[in-house]
Amino acid sequence: MFRKLSLGVCILFAAGSLFAANKEQKRLENSGTVMQEVMGVPDNIPQELLEKAECVIVFPSVLKGAFVLGGSYGRGAMICRTGEHFDGPWGSPAMYALEGGSVGFQLGGQATDLVLLVMNERGASSILSSKVKIGADASAAAGPKGRDASADTDAYMRAEILSYSRSRGLFAGISLEGSTLRPDDDASADVYGRKITAKEIVLGNKITVPASGRHLVSVLQKNAPHNESQKASNQ
C-alpha cells in the first residue's frame, strides 16, 4: 500500500513538472510568434532602433485587467546579443516576469502583447543582475513606431528601455513606468530542464537554444542580425 501511494505521488509530481515545463515552453514559442507578427506590421518598431537594441523582451498575451489589481501580470522571455559587449548574434532566451505598478491602459480586459527594447549595456546589465523598477532603476520611454520614424531624439537616445504594445491589431508605444522586471528563474528551469539563472543563459557561451526558443532567435537574427550601435561606436 505504501509503495503504491509513493508511486502515485511520484507520478503526480512528474506530471506536474511536465505540465510546468510544457507551459513555459509554449510561452517561449508564443514569444517568437508575437515577435514575427510584430515585424509583419507595416507601422511597427523602427528598423533603426531594433538594429541598435542590445536585448529584446517579449511578453505575449498580457491581460489588461490584471493591471488594475496590481498583481503579477506578465510572463515572457528576454533575449540578448552574444559577446562581451552584446555585439554578436542573438543568443539563448531567458524567461522573465513583468509585475506591479500602474500603467496607462488599466481599463479593459483584452490581452495585450508587450515588446521591450533594451538599448544599452547598462540597461541590459541591470536587468540581468536583479529585479529593476522601470523609471527608477532603468530609464524608459514609450517607443516611436513606423519603419522610418525618427529615432534620434533626446528621449529615445537617453532611454535604456523602449516599450511597445499590441492589442486587437493596434500597435503603439506605451509607458510602463513603475512596473518591475525580474528574471523568472523557475520558468527558465522548466524550459532548460535544470536550475539556471538568466545571467548564465544570456552571458553563457555554451548554452544551447532550446527548441521552443529557436523561432524567436531566428526572427531577430533575420530582422536585425548586426548591432548597428556597436558599429557606429567603432567607426
mmCIF file of C-alpha atoms in Angstrom:
data_model
loop_
_atom_site.group_PDB
_atom_site.id
_atom_site.type_symbol
_atom_site.label_atom_id
_atom_site.label_comp_id
_atom_site.label_asym_id
_atom_site.label_seq_id
_atom_site.Cartn_x
_atom_site.Cartn_y
_atom_site.Cartn_z
ATOM 1 C CA MET A 1 0.000 0.000 0.000
ATOM 2 C CA PHE A 2 2.784 2.407 0.922
ATOM 3 C CA ARG A 3 4.651 1.583 -2.280
ATOM 4 C CA LYS A 4 1.544 2.233 -4.368
ATOM 5 C CA LEU A 5 0.994 5.536 -2.586
ATOM 6 C CA SER A 6 4.619 6.562 -3.092
ATOM 7 C CA LEU A 7 4.428 5.597 -6.760
ATOM 8 C CA GLY A 8 1.259 7.648 -7.149
ATOM 9 C CA VAL A 9 2.892 10.684 -5.544
ATOM 10 C CA CYS A 10 5.900 10.333 -7.854
ATOM 11 C CA ILE A 11 3.676 10.094 -10.913
ATOM 12 C CA LEU A 12 1.713 13.181 -9.872
ATOM 13 C CA PHE A 13 4.945 15.099 -9.204
ATOM 14 C CA ALA A 14 6.373 14.101 -12.593
ATOM 15 C CA ALA A 15 3.122 15.060 -14.335
ATOM 16 C CA GLY A 16 3.107 18.432 -12.577
ATOM 17 C CA SER A 17 6.712 19.098 -13.581
ATOM 18 C CA LEU A 18 5.983 18.119 -17.189
ATOM 19 C CA PHE A 19 2.945 20.422 -17.283
ATOM 20 C CA ALA A 20 5.002 23.330 -15.938
ATOM 21 C CA ALA A 21 7.743 22.702 -18.495
ATOM 22 C CA ASN A 22 5.240 22.477 -21.353
ATOM 23 C CA LYS A 23 3.536 25.691 -20.206
ATOM 24 C CA GLU A 24 6.789 27.666 -20.156
ATOM 25 C CA GLN A 25 7.963 26.171 -23.434
ATOM 26 C CA LYS A 26 4.665 27.206 -25.019
ATOM 27 C CA ARG A 27 5.102 30.713 -23.584
ATOM 28 C CA LEU A 28 8.543 30.896 -25.182
ATOM 29 C CA GLU A 29 7.156 29.677 -28.501
ATOM 30 C CA ASN A 30 4.434 32.322 -28.304
ATOM 31 C CA SER A 31 7.102 34.986 -27.743
ATOM 32 C CA GLY A 32 8.608 34.048 -31.103
ATOM 33 C CA THR A 33 5.190 34.165 -32.760
ATOM 34 C CA VAL A 34 4.459 37.616 -31.314
ATOM 35 C CA MET A 35 7.816 38.959 -32.497
ATOM 36 C CA GLN A 36 7.246 37.622 -36.005
ATOM 37 C CA GLU A 37 3.755 39.139 -36.160
ATOM 38 C CA VAL A 38 5.013 42.493 -34.869
ATOM 39 C CA MET A 39 7.701 42.573 -37.549
ATOM 40 C CA GLY A 40 4.999 41.924 -40.148
ATOM 41 C CA VAL A 41 3.031 45.052 -39.185
ATOM 42 C CA PRO A 42 3.836 47.932 -41.592
ATOM 43 C CA ASP A 43 3.766 50.599 -38.874
ATOM 44 C CA ASN A 44 5.912 48.753 -36.342
ATOM 45 C CA ILE A 45 9.214 49.123 -34.461
ATOM 46 C CA PRO A 46 11.625 51.354 -36.411
ATOM 47 C CA GLN A 47 14.305 49.219 -38.053
ATOM 48 C CA GLU A 48 16.970 51.634 -36.831
ATOM 49 C CA LEU A 49 16.012 51.001 -33.198
ATOM 50 C CA LEU A 50 15.786 47.226 -33.466
ATOM 51 C CA GLU A 51 19.217 47.149 -35.080
ATOM 52 C CA LYS A 52 20.658 49.144 -32.165
ATOM 53 C CA ALA A 53 18.991 47.131 -29.380
ATOM 54 C CA GLU A 54 21.206 45.044 -27.112
ATOM 55 C CA CYS A 55 18.293 42.865 -25.933
ATOM 56 C CA VAL A 56 14.605 42.319 -26.668
ATOM 57 C CA ILE A 57 11.973 41.247 -24.114
ATOM 58 C CA VAL A 58 8.632 39.842 -25.284
ATOM 59 C CA PHE A 59 5.568 39.350 -23.074
ATOM 60 C CA PRO A 60 2.791 37.572 -25.012
ATOM 61 C CA SER A 61 -0.870 37.839 -24.018
ATOM 62 C CA VAL A 62 -0.607 40.146 -21.027
ATOM 63 C CA LEU A 63 -4.094 40.516 -19.531
ATOM 64 C CA LYS A 64 -5.006 44.167 -19.131
ATOM 65 C CA GLY A 65 -7.428 43.529 -16.298
ATOM 66 C CA ALA A 66 -4.576 42.354 -14.111
ATOM 67 C CA PHE A 67 -3.015 45.822 -14.225
ATOM 68 C CA VAL A 68 -5.893 47.185 -12.154
ATOM 69 C CA LEU A 69 -5.302 44.585 -9.465
ATOM 70 C CA GLY A 70 -1.603 45.414 -9.263
ATOM 71 C CA GLY A 71 -0.622 41.740 -9.221
ATOM 72 C CA SER A 72 1.645 39.648 -11.408
ATOM 73 C CA TYR A 73 0.541 40.123 -14.962
ATOM 74 C CA GLY A 74 3.297 39.431 -17.468
ATOM 75 C CA ARG A 75 5.419 36.393 -18.271
ATOM 76 C CA GLY A 76 7.715 36.159 -21.267
ATOM 77 C CA ALA A 77 11.296 35.923 -22.479
ATOM 78 C CA MET A 78 14.388 38.101 -22.792
ATOM 79 C CA ILE A 79 16.973 37.518 -25.486
ATOM 80 C CA CYS A 80 20.237 39.427 -25.945
ATOM 81 C CA ARG A 81 23.013 39.585 -28.464
ATOM 82 C CA THR A 82 26.008 37.475 -27.516
ATOM 83 C CA GLY A 83 29.527 38.758 -26.890
ATOM 84 C CA GLU A 84 31.156 40.738 -24.109
ATOM 85 C CA HIS A 85 29.680 43.964 -25.456
ATOM 86 C CA PHE A 86 26.480 42.486 -26.924
ATOM 87 C CA ASP A 87 27.961 42.688 -30.414
ATOM 88 C CA GLY A 88 27.462 39.098 -31.576
ATOM 89 C CA PRO A 89 24.474 37.150 -32.965
ATOM 90 C CA TRP A 90 21.343 36.668 -30.871
ATOM 91 C CA GLY A 91 21.827 34.157 -28.053
ATOM 92 C CA SER A 92 19.633 31.943 -25.887
ATOM 93 C CA PRO A 93 16.431 33.319 -24.287
ATOM 94 C CA ALA A 94 15.861 33.575 -20.524
ATOM 95 C CA MET A 95 12.391 33.708 -19.006
ATOM 96 C CA TYR A 96 11.277 36.981 -17.375
ATOM 97 C CA ALA A 97 8.373 38.427 -15.388
ATOM 98 C CA LEU A 98 6.802 41.887 -15.501
ATOM 99 C CA GLU A 99 4.775 42.801 -12.443
ATOM 100 C CA GLY A 100 3.431 45.541 -10.169
ATOM 101 C CA GLY A 101 2.943 49.169 -10.997
ATOM 102 C CA SER A 102 0.074 51.010 -12.585
ATOM 103 C CA VAL A 103 0.266 51.860 -16.263
ATOM 104 C CA GLY A 104 -1.712 53.904 -18.706
ATOM 105 C CA PHE A 105 -4.047 51.296 -20.181
ATOM 106 C CA GLN A 106 -5.647 49.984 -16.992
ATOM 107 C CA LEU A 107 -9.187 49.640 -18.254
ATOM 108 C CA GLY A 108 -10.386 46.744 -20.381
ATOM 109 C CA GLY A 109 -9.778 43.038 -20.226
ATOM 110 C CA GLN A 110 -8.383 42.065 -23.602
ATOM 111 C CA ALA A 111 -4.953 40.519 -23.901
ATOM 112 C CA THR A 112 -2.058 42.740 -24.955
ATOM 113 C CA ASP A 113 1.385 41.777 -26.231
ATOM 114 C CA LEU A 114 4.341 43.808 -24.971
ATOM 115 C CA VAL A 115 7.747 44.190 -26.634
ATOM 116 C CA LEU A 116 10.597 45.975 -24.840
ATOM 117 C CA LEU A 117 13.861 47.030 -26.469
ATOM 118 C CA VAL A 118 16.880 47.287 -24.159
ATOM 119 C CA MET A 119 19.054 49.917 -25.824
ATOM 120 C CA ASN A 120 22.397 49.888 -23.995
ATOM 121 C CA GLU A 121 24.775 47.763 -21.940
ATOM 122 C CA ARG A 122 23.904 49.474 -18.685
ATOM 123 C CA GLY A 123 20.227 48.624 -19.096
ATOM 124 C CA ALA A 124 20.988 45.045 -20.086
ATOM 125 C CA SER A 125 23.394 44.508 -17.180
ATOM 126 C CA SER A 126 20.963 45.865 -14.598
ATOM 127 C CA ILE A 127 18.078 43.740 -15.873
ATOM 128 C CA LEU A 128 20.261 40.632 -15.861
ATOM 129 C CA SER A 129 21.500 41.243 -12.337
ATOM 130 C CA SER A 130 18.302 41.631 -10.360
ATOM 131 C CA LYS A 131 14.754 42.974 -10.267
ATOM 132 C CA VAL A 132 14.603 46.521 -11.645
ATOM 133 C CA LYS A 133 11.898 49.162 -11.395
ATOM 134 C CA ILE A 134 11.152 50.792 -14.714
ATOM 135 C CA GLY A 135 11.615 54.534 -14.491
ATOM 136 C CA ALA A 136 13.754 54.339 -11.347
ATOM 137 C CA ASP A 137 16.430 51.664 -11.794
ATOM 138 C CA ALA A 138 16.175 51.752 -15.572
ATOM 139 C CA SER A 139 15.064 54.766 -17.620
ATOM 140 C CA ALA A 140 12.251 54.068 -20.062
ATOM 141 C CA ALA A 141 10.174 55.698 -22.778
ATOM 142 C CA ALA A 142 7.264 54.749 -24.991
ATOM 143 C CA GLY A 143 8.950 53.817 -28.237
ATOM 144 C CA PRO A 144 8.284 55.569 -31.548
ATOM 145 C CA LYS A 145 6.712 53.475 -34.278
ATOM 146 C CA GLY A 146 6.960 53.316 -38.033
ATOM 147 C CA ARG A 147 9.815 51.820 -40.038
ATOM 148 C CA ASP A 148 11.049 55.275 -40.980
ATOM 149 C CA ALA A 149 10.281 57.064 -37.697
ATOM 150 C CA SER A 150 12.975 59.330 -36.346
ATOM 151 C CA ALA A 151 14.848 57.554 -33.578
ATOM 152 C CA ASP A 152 17.444 60.178 -32.707
ATOM 153 C CA THR A 153 15.521 62.426 -30.314
ATOM 154 C CA ASP A 154 16.935 63.012 -26.846
ATOM 155 C CA ALA A 155 14.191 60.966 -25.157
ATOM 156 C CA TYR A 156 14.911 57.881 -27.214
ATOM 157 C CA MET A 157 18.684 58.252 -27.036
ATOM 158 C CA ARG A 158 18.633 58.564 -23.222
ATOM 159 C CA ALA A 159 16.173 55.744 -22.541
ATOM 160 C CA GLU A 160 17.552 52.361 -21.548
ATOM 161 C CA ILE A 161 14.238 50.677 -22.393
ATOM 162 C CA LEU A 162 11.774 51.472 -25.193
ATOM 163 C CA SER A 163 8.361 49.860 -24.785
ATOM 164 C CA TYR A 164 5.633 48.877 -27.254
ATOM 165 C CA SER A 165 2.204 47.253 -27.019
ATOM 166 C CA ARG A 166 -0.057 45.442 -29.463
ATOM 167 C CA SER A 167 -3.762 44.945 -28.811
ATOM 168 C CA ARG A 168 -6.530 43.986 -31.240
ATOM 169 C CA GLY A 169 -4.229 44.650 -34.157
ATOM 170 C CA LEU A 170 -3.222 48.120 -32.942
ATOM 171 C CA PHE A 171 0.476 48.738 -32.340
ATOM 172 C CA ALA A 172 1.834 51.656 -30.312
ATOM 173 C CA GLY A 173 4.444 52.820 -27.838
ATOM 174 C CA ILE A 174 3.395 52.590 -24.183
ATOM 175 C CA SER A 175 4.626 53.702 -20.765
ATOM 176 C CA LEU A 176 5.358 51.024 -18.154
ATOM 177 C CA GLU A 177 6.552 53.482 -15.512
ATOM 178 C CA GLY A 178 6.600 51.945 -12.040
ATOM 179 C CA SER A 179 6.422 48.329 -13.192
ATOM 180 C CA THR A 180 9.210 45.902 -12.333
ATOM 181 C CA LEU A 181 11.179 43.443 -14.432
ATOM 182 C CA ARG A 182 12.780 40.387 -12.869
ATOM 183 C CA PRO A 183 14.356 37.123 -14.014
ATOM 184 C CA ASP A 184 11.901 34.215 -13.763
ATOM 185 C CA ASP A 185 14.497 31.542 -12.993
ATOM 186 C CA ASP A 186 11.886 28.913 -12.091
ATOM 187 C CA ALA A 187 10.391 29.262 -15.562
ATOM 188 C CA SER A 188 13.856 29.111 -17.136
ATOM 189 C CA ALA A 189 14.499 25.880 -15.219
ATOM 190 C CA ASP A 190 11.315 24.426 -16.713
ATOM 191 C CA VAL A 191 12.466 25.391 -20.221
ATOM 192 C CA TYR A 192 16.077 24.198 -19.907
ATOM 193 C CA GLY A 193 15.425 21.186 -17.690
ATOM 194 C CA ARG A 194 17.821 22.293 -14.966
ATOM 195 C CA LYS A 195 18.345 25.100 -12.492
ATOM 196 C CA ILE A 196 19.889 28.034 -14.317
ATOM 197 C CA THR A 197 19.898 31.815 -13.935
ATOM 198 C CA ALA A 198 19.102 34.454 -16.522
ATOM 199 C CA LYS A 199 22.664 35.746 -16.382
ATOM 200 C CA GLU A 200 24.063 32.257 -17.007
ATOM 201 C CA ILE A 201 21.771 31.821 -20.002
ATOM 202 C CA VAL A 202 22.372 35.195 -21.618
ATOM 203 C CA LEU A 203 26.092 35.541 -20.891
ATOM 204 C CA GLY A 204 26.990 31.859 -21.188
ATOM 205 C CA ASN A 205 28.839 30.922 -24.354
ATOM 206 C CA LYS A 206 27.754 27.291 -24.486
ATOM 207 C CA ILE A 207 24.049 27.441 -23.663
ATOM 208 C CA THR A 208 22.136 25.665 -26.429
ATOM 209 C CA VAL A 209 18.987 27.407 -27.625
ATOM 210 C CA PRO A 210 16.012 25.196 -26.676
ATOM 211 C CA ALA A 211 13.704 24.069 -29.469
ATOM 212 C CA SER A 212 10.922 26.284 -28.110
ATOM 213 C CA GLY A 213 13.184 29.360 -28.414
ATOM 214 C CA ARG A 214 14.518 28.841 -31.941
ATOM 215 C CA HIS A 215 11.706 30.747 -33.618
ATOM 216 C CA LEU A 216 12.326 33.867 -31.520
ATOM 217 C CA VAL A 217 16.055 33.707 -32.235
ATOM 218 C CA SER A 218 15.543 33.239 -35.978
ATOM 219 C CA VAL A 219 13.083 36.147 -36.253
ATOM 220 C CA LEU A 220 15.514 38.552 -34.589
ATOM 221 C CA GLN A 221 18.513 37.198 -36.473
ATOM 222 C CA LYS A 222 16.672 37.709 -39.744
ATOM 223 C CA ASN A 223 15.453 41.234 -38.987
ATOM 224 C CA ALA A 224 18.431 42.647 -37.032
ATOM 225 C CA PRO A 225 21.465 40.390 -37.478
ATOM 226 C CA HIS A 226 24.062 43.006 -36.502
ATOM 227 C CA ASN A 227 24.320 45.500 -33.653
ATOM 228 C CA GLU A 228 24.493 48.786 -35.522
ATOM 229 C CA SER A 229 25.153 50.798 -32.359
ATOM 230 C CA GLN A 230 28.406 48.909 -31.874
ATOM 231 C CA LYS A 231 29.355 49.527 -35.495
ATOM 232 C CA ALA A 232 28.748 53.244 -35.101
ATOM 233 C CA SER A 233 30.833 53.439 -31.898
ATOM 234 C CA ASN A 234 33.727 51.626 -33.583
ATOM 235 C CA GLN A 235 33.877 53.967 -36.551
#
